[in-house]
PDB file of C-alpha atoms in Angstrom:
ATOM      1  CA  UNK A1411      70.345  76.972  68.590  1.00  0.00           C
ATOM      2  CA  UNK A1412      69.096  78.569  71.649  1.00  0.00           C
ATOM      3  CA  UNK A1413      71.890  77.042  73.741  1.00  0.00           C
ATOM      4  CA  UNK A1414      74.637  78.068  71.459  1.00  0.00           C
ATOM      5  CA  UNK A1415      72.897  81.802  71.644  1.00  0.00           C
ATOM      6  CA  UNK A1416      72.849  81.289  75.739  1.00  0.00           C
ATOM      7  CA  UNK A1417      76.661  80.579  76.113  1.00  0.00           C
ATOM      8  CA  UNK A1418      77.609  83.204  73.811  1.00  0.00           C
ATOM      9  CA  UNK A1419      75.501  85.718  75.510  1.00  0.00           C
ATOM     10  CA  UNK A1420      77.026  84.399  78.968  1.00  0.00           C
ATOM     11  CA  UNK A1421      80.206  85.222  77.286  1.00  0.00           C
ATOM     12  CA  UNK A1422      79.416  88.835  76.088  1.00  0.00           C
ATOM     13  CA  UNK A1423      78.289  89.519  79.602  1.00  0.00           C
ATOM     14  CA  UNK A1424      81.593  88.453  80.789  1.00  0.00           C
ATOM     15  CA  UNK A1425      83.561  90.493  78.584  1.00  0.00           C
ATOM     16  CA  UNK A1426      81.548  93.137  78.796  1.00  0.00           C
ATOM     17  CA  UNK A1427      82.254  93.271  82.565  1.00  0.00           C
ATOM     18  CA  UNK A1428      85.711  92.156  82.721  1.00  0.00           C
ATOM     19  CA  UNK A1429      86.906  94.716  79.971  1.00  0.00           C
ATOM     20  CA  UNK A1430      87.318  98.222  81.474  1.00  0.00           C
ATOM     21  CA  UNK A1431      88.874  96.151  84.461  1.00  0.00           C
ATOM     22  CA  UNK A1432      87.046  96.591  87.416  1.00  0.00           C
ATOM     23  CA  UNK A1433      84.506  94.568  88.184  1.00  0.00           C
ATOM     24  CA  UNK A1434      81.486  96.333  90.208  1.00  0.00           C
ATOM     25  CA  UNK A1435      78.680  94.595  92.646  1.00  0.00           C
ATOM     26  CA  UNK A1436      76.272  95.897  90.116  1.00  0.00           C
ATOM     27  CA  UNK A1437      77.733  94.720  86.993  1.00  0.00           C
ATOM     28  CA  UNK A1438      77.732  91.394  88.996  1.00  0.00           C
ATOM     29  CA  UNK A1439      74.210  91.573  89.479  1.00  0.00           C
ATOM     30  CA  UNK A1440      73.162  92.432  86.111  1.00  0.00           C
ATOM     31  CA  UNK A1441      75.180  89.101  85.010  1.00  0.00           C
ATOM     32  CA  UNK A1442      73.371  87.054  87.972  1.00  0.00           C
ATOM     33  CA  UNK A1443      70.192  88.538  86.544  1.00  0.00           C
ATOM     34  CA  UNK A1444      70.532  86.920  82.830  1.00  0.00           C
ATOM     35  CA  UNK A1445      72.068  84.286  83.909  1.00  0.00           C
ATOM     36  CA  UNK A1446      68.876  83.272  86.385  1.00  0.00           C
ATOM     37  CA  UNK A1447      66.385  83.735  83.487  1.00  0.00           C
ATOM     38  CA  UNK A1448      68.321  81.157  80.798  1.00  0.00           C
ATOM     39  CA  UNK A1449      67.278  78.041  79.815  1.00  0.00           C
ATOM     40  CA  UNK A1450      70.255  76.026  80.314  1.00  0.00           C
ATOM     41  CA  UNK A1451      70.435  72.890  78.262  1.00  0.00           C
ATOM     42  CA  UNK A1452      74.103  72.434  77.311  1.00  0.00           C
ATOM     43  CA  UNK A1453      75.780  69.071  77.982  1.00  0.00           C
ATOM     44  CA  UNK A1454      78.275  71.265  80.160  1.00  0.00           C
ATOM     45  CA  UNK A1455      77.284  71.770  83.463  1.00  0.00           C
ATOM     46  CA  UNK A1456      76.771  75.431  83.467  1.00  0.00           C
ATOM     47  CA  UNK A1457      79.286  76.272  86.673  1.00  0.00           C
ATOM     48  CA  UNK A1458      82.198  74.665  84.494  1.00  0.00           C
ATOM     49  CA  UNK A1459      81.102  76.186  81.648  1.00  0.00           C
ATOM     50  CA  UNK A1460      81.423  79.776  83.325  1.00  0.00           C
ATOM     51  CA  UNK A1461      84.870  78.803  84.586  1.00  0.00           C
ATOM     52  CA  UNK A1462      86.160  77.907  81.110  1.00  0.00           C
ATOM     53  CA  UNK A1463      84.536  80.995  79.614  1.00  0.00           C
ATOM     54  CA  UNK A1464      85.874  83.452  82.411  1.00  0.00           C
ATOM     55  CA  UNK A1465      89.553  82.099  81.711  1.00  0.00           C
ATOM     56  CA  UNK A1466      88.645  82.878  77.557  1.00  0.00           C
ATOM     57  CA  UNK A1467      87.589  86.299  78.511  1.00  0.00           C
ATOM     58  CA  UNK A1468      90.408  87.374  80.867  1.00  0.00           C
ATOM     59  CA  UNK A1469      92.721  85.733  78.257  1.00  0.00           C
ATOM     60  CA  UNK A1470      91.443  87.572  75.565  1.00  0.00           C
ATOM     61  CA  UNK A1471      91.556  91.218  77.354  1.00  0.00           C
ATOM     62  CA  UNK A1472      94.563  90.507  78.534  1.00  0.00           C
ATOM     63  CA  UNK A1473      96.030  89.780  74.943  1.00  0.00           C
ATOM     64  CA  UNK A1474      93.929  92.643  73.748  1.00  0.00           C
ATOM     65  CA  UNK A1475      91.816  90.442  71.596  1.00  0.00           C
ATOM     66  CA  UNK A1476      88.669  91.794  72.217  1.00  0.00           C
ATOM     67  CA  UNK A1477      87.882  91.832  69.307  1.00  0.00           C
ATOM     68  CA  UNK A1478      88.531  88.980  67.851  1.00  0.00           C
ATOM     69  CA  UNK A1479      86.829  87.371  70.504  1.00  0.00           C
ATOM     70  CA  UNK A1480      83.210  89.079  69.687  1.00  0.00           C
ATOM     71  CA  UNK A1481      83.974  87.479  66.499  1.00  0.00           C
ATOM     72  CA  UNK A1482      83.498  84.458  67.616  1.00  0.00           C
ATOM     73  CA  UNK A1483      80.591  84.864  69.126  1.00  0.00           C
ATOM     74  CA  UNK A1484      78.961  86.632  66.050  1.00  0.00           C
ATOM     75  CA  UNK A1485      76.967  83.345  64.267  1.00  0.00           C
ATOM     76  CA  UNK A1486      75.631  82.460  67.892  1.00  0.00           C
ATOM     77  CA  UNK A1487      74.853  86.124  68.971  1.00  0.00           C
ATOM     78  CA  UNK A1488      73.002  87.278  65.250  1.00  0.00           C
ATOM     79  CA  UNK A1489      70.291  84.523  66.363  1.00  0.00           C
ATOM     80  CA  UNK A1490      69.019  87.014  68.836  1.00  0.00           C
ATOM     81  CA  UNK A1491      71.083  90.437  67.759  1.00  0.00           C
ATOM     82  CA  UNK A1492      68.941  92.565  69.008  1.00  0.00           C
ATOM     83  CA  UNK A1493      68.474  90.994  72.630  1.00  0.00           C
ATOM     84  CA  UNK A1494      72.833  90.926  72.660  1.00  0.00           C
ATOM     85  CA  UNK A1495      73.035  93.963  72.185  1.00  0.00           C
ATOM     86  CA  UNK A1496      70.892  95.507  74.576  1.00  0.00           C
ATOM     87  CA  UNK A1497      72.213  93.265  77.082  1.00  0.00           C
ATOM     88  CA  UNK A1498      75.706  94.423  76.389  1.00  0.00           C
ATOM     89  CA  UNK A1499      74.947  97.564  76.511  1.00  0.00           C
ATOM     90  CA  UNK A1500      72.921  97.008  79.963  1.00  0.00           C
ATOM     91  CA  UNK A1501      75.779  95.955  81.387  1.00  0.00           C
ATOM     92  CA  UNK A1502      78.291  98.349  80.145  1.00  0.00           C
ATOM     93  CA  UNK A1503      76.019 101.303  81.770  1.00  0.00           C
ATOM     94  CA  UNK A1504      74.873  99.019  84.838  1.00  0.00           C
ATOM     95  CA  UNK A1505      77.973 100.893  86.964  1.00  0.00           C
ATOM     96  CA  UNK A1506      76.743 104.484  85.912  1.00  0.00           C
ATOM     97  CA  UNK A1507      79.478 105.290  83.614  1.00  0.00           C
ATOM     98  CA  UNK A1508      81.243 103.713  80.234  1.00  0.00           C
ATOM     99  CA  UNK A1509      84.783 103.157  80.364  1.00  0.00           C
ATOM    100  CA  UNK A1510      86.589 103.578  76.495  1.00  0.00           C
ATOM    101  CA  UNK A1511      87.341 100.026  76.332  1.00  0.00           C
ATOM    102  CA  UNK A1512      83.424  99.508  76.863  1.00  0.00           C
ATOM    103  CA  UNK A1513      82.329 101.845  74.055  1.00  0.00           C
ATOM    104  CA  UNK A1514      84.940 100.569  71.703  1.00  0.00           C
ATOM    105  CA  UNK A1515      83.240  97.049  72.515  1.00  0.00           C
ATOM    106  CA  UNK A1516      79.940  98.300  71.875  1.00  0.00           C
ATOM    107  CA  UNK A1517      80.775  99.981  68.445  1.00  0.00           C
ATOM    108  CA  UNK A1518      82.957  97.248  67.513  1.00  0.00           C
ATOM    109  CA  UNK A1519      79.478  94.631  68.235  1.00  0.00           C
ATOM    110  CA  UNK A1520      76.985  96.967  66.641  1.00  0.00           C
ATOM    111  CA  UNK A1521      78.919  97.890  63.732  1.00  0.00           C
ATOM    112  CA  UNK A1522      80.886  94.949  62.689  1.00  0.00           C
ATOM    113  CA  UNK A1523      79.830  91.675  64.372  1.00  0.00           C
ATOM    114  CA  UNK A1524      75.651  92.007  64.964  1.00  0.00           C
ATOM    115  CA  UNK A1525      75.376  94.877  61.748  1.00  0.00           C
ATOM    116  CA  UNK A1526      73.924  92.487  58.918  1.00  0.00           C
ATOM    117  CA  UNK A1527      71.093  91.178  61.487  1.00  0.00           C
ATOM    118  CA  UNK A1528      70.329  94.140  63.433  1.00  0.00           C
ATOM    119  CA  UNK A1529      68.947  95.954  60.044  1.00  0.00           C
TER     120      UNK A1529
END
C-alpha cells in the first residue's frame, strides 16, 4: 500500500510541476526533496519508473487531461490525503507564485479526488 501511495505521490509532484509549463530549479528541488525521503520498494526500478510517469504527465497536460489524470491517482493518494495534498500544494507555491492551471489542480484534488478522506 505504501508503494502504490509513493508512485502516485511521485506522480502528483510531476504534474504539479509540469502543469503551468515552466519548470523552475526550485520546483525541481522540492521534487528531489520527496523523492530522497521515500521508501522505494516497487519491482520497477525507480529511474524507469520516473521516465514512464514523466511521459503520462506531459501526455496528459498536453491533452488537457489533468484531470482525469488526478483521478487516477485518487485510491492510491486517499491512503495518505492529507500528506498529498500538502505536498501538492508545496510544490505549486515552491516558485513564489501559483499559475491558474496550478490552482485549478489544487481545487480540483481537494474538492473532488482527496474530499471524502480529508474530512
Amino acid at each position: 500500500m505504501e508503494q502504490q501511495f509513493n508512485e502516485a505521490l511521485l506522480k502528483l509532484c510531476m504534474l504539479m510541476y509540469r502543469i503551468d509549463g515552466k519548470i523552475t530549479l526550485s520546483e525541481q528541488d522540492y521534487y528531489h526533496a520527496i523523492h530522497a525521503h521515500l521508501d522505494w520498494q516497487g519491482e520497477q526500478d525507480l529511474e524507469e519508473f520516473e521516465r514512464q510517469s514523466i511521459h503520462q504527465v506531459r501526455d496528459a497536460v498536453d491533452k488537457g487531461e489533468t484531470k482525469k489524470f488526478l483521478l487516477t491517482l485518487r485510491d492510491a493518494l486517499c491512503l495518505d490525503a492529507k500528506k498529498a495534498l500538502s505536498i501538492a500544494q508545496g510544490i505549486a507555491f515552491i516558485d513564489g507564485e501559483i499559475a491558474e492551471s496550478e490552482q485549478e489542480a489544487l481545487d480540483y484534488l481537494q474538492n473532488r479526488v482527496l474530499a471524502r478522506a480529508l474530512n
